[in-house]
PDB file of C-alpha atoms in Angstrom:
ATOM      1  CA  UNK A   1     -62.485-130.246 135.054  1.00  0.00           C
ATOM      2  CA  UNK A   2     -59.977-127.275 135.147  1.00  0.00           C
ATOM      3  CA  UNK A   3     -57.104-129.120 133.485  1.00  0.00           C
ATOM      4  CA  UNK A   4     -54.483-126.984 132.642  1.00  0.00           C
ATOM      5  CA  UNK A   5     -53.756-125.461 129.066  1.00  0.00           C
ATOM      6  CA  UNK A   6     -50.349-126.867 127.551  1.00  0.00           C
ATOM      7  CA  UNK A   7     -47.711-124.913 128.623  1.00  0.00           C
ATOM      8  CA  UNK A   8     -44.722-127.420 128.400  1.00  0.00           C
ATOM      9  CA  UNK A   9     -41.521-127.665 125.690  1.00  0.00           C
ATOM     10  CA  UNK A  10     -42.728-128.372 121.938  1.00  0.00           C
ATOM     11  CA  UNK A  11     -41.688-131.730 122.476  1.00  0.00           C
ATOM     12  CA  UNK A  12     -42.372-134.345 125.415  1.00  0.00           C
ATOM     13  CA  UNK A  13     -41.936-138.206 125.609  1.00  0.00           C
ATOM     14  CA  UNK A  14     -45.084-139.409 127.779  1.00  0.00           C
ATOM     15  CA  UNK A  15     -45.352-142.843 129.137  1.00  0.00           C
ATOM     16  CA  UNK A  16     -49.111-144.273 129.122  1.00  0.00           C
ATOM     17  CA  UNK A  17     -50.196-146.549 132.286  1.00  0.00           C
ATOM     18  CA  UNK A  18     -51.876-148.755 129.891  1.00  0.00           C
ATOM     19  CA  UNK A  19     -51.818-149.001 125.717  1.00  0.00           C
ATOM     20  CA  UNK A  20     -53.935-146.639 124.299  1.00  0.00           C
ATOM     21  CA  UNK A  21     -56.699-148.848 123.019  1.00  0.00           C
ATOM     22  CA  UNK A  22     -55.476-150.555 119.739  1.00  0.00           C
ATOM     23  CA  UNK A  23     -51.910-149.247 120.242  1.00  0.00           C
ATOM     24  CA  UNK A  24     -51.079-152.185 122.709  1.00  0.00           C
ATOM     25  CA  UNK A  25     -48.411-153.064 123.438  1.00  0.00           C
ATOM     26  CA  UNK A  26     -47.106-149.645 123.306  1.00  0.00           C
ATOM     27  CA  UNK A  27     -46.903-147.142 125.746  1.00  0.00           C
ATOM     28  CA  UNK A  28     -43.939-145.360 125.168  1.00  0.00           C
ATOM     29  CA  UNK A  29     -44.585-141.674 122.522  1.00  0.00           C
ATOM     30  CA  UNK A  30     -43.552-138.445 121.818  1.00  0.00           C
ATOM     31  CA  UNK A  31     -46.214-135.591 121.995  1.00  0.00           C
ATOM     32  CA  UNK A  32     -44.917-132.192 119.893  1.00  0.00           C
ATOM     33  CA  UNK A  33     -46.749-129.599 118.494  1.00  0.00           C
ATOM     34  CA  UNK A  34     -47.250-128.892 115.532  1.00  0.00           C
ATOM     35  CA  UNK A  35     -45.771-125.963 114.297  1.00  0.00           C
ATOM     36  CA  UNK A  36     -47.574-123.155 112.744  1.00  0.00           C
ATOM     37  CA  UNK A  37     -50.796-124.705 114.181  1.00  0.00           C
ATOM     38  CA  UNK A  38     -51.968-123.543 117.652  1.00  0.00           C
ATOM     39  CA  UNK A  39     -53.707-126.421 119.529  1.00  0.00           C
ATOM     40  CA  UNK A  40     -52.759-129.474 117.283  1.00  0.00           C
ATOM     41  CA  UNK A  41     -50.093-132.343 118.856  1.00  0.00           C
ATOM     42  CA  UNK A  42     -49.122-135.182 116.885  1.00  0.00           C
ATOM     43  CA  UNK A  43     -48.503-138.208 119.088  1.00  0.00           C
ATOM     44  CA  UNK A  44     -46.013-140.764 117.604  1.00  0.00           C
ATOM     45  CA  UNK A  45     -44.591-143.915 118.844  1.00  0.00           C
ATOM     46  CA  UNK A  46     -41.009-144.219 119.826  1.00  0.00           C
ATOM     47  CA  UNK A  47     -40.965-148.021 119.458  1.00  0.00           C
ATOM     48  CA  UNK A  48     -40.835-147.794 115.704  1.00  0.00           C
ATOM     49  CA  UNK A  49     -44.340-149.222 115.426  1.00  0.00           C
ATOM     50  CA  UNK A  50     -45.320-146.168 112.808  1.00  0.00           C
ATOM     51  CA  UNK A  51     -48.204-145.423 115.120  1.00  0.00           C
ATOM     52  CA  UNK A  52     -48.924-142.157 114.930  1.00  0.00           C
ATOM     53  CA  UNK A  53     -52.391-140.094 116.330  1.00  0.00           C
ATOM     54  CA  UNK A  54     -53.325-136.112 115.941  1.00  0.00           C
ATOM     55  CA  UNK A  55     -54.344-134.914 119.241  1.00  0.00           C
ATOM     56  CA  UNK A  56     -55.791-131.478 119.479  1.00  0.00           C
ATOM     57  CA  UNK A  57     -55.986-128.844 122.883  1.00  0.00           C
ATOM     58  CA  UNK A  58     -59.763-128.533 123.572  1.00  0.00           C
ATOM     59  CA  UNK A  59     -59.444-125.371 125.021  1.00  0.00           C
ATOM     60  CA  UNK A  60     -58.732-124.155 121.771  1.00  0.00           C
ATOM     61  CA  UNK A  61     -61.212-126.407 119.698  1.00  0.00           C
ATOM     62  CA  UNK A  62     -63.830-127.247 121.714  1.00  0.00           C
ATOM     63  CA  UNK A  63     -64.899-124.532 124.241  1.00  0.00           C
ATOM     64  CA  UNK A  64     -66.891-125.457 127.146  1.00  0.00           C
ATOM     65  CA  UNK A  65     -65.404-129.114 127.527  1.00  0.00           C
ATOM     66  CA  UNK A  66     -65.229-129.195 130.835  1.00  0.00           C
ATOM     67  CA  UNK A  67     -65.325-133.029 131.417  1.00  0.00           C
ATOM     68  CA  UNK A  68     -65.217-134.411 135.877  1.00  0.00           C
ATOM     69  CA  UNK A  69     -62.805-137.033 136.173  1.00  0.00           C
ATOM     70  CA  UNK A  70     -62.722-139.831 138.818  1.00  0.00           C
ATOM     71  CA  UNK A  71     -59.809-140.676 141.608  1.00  0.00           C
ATOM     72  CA  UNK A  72     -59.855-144.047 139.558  1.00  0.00           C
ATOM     73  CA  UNK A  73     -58.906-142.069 136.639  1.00  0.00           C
ATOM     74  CA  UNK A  74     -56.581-139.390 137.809  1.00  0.00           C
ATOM     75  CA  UNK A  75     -54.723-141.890 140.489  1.00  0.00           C
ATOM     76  CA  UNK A  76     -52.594-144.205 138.122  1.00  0.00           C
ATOM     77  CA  UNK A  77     -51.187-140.452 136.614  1.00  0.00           C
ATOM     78  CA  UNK A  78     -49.875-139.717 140.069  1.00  0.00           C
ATOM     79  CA  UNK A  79     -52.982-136.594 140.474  1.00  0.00           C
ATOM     80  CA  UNK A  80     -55.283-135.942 142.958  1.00  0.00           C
ATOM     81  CA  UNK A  81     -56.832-133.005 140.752  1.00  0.00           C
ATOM     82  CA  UNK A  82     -57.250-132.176 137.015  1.00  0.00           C
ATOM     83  CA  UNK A  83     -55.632-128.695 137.520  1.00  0.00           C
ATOM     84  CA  UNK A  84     -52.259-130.204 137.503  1.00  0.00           C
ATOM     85  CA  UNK A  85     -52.991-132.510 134.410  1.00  0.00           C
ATOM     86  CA  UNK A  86     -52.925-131.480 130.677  1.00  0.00           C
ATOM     87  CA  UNK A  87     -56.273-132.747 128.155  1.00  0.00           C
ATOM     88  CA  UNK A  88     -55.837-133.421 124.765  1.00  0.00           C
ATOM     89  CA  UNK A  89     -58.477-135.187 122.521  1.00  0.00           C
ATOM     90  CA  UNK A  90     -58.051-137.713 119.362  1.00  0.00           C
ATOM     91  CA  UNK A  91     -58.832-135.593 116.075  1.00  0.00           C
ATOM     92  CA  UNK A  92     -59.386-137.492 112.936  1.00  0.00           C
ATOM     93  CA  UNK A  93     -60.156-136.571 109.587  1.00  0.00           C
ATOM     94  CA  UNK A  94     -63.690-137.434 108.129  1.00  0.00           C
ATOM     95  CA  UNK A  95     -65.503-137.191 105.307  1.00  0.00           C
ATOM     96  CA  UNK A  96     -67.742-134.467 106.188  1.00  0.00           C
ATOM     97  CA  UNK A  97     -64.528-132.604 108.065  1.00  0.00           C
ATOM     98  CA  UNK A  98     -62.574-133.050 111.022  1.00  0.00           C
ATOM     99  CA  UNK A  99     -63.880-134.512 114.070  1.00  0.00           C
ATOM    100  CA  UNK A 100     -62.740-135.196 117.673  1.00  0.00           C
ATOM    101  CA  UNK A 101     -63.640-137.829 120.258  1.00  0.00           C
ATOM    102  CA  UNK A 102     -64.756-136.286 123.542  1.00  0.00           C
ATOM    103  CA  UNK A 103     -65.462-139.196 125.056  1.00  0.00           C
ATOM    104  CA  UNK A 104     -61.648-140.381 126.043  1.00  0.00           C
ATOM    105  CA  UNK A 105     -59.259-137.792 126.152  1.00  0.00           C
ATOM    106  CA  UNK A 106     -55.888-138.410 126.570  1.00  0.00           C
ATOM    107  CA  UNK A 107     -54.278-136.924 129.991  1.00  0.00           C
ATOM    108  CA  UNK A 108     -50.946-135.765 130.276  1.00  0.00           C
ATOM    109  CA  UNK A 109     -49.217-135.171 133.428  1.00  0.00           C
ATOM    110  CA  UNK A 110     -46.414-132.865 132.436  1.00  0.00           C
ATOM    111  CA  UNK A 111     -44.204-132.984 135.904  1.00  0.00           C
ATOM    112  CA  UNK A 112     -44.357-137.312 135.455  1.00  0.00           C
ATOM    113  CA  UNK A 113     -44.502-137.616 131.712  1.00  0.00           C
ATOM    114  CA  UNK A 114     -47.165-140.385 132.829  1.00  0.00           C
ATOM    115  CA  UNK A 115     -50.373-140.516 130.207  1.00  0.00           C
ATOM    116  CA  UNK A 116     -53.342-142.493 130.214  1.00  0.00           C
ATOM    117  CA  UNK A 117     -56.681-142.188 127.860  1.00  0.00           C
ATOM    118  CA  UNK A 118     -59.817-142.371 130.054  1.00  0.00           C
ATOM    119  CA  UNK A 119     -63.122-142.994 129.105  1.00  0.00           C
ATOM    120  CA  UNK A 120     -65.962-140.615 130.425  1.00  0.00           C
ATOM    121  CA  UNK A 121     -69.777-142.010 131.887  1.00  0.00           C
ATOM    122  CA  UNK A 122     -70.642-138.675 131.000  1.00  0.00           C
ATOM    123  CA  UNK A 123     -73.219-138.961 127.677  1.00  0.00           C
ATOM    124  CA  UNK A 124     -72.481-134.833 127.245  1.00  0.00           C
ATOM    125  CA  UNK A 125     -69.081-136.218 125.129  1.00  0.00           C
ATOM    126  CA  UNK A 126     -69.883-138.113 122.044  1.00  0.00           C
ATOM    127  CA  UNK A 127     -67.107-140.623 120.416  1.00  0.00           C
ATOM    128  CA  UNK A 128     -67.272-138.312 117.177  1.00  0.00           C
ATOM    129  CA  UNK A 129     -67.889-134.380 117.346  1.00  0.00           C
ATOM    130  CA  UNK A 130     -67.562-132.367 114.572  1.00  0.00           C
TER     131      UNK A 130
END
């Protein structure tokens, strides 16, 4: 995978190719960091829809995710390699703790603003990791 760590402003309005799934019809958010907590994005709407996701850096939370990505996948973001992309995974709030979905992380490509959340074919990812 290589994609790159986020090294970008604290605050960046992304564009997704396609709704995130249940966000439809929106595509248009604001990614920021959260401050005070190294790794963690929230990802808000800027439609006024009140949709709102925590995203978290899995270099920081989850080492060794090192998801492959298809052209399919990386072409609509305007990349021909994960390097130049950014990864960030959904993180929700369980009852037996936080968990992340592996298995459709949200890429960023931070010299576009385009984003798009892919689905892996790769079983290594569950939907819910704690």
């Amino acid at each position: 995978m290589s994609v790159m760590t986020p090294l970008r402003p604290a605050t960046l309005n992304v564009t997704f190719t396609a709704p995130p799934p249940g966000f439809s019809p929106v595509v248009d958010f604001e990614l920021s960091s959260v401050e005070g907590a190294i790794g963690l994005f929230t990802l808000k709407d800027r439609d006024g829809a009140d949709l709102r996701l925590f995203l978290v850096d899995p270099a920081v939370f989850v080492p060794g995710y090192d998801p492959e990505f298809t052209d399919d996948q990386l072409a609509p973001l305007g990349a021909d390699s994960p390097a130049t992309l950014e990864a960030f995974v959904v993180a929700t709030m369980a009852e037996e703790g936080p968990v992340v979905n592996l298995m459709a992380p949200i890429l960023v490509n931070p010299s576009t603003n385009a984003a798009a959340q892919v689905i892996l074919d790769d079983t290594r990812w569950p939907l819910r990791a704690s």
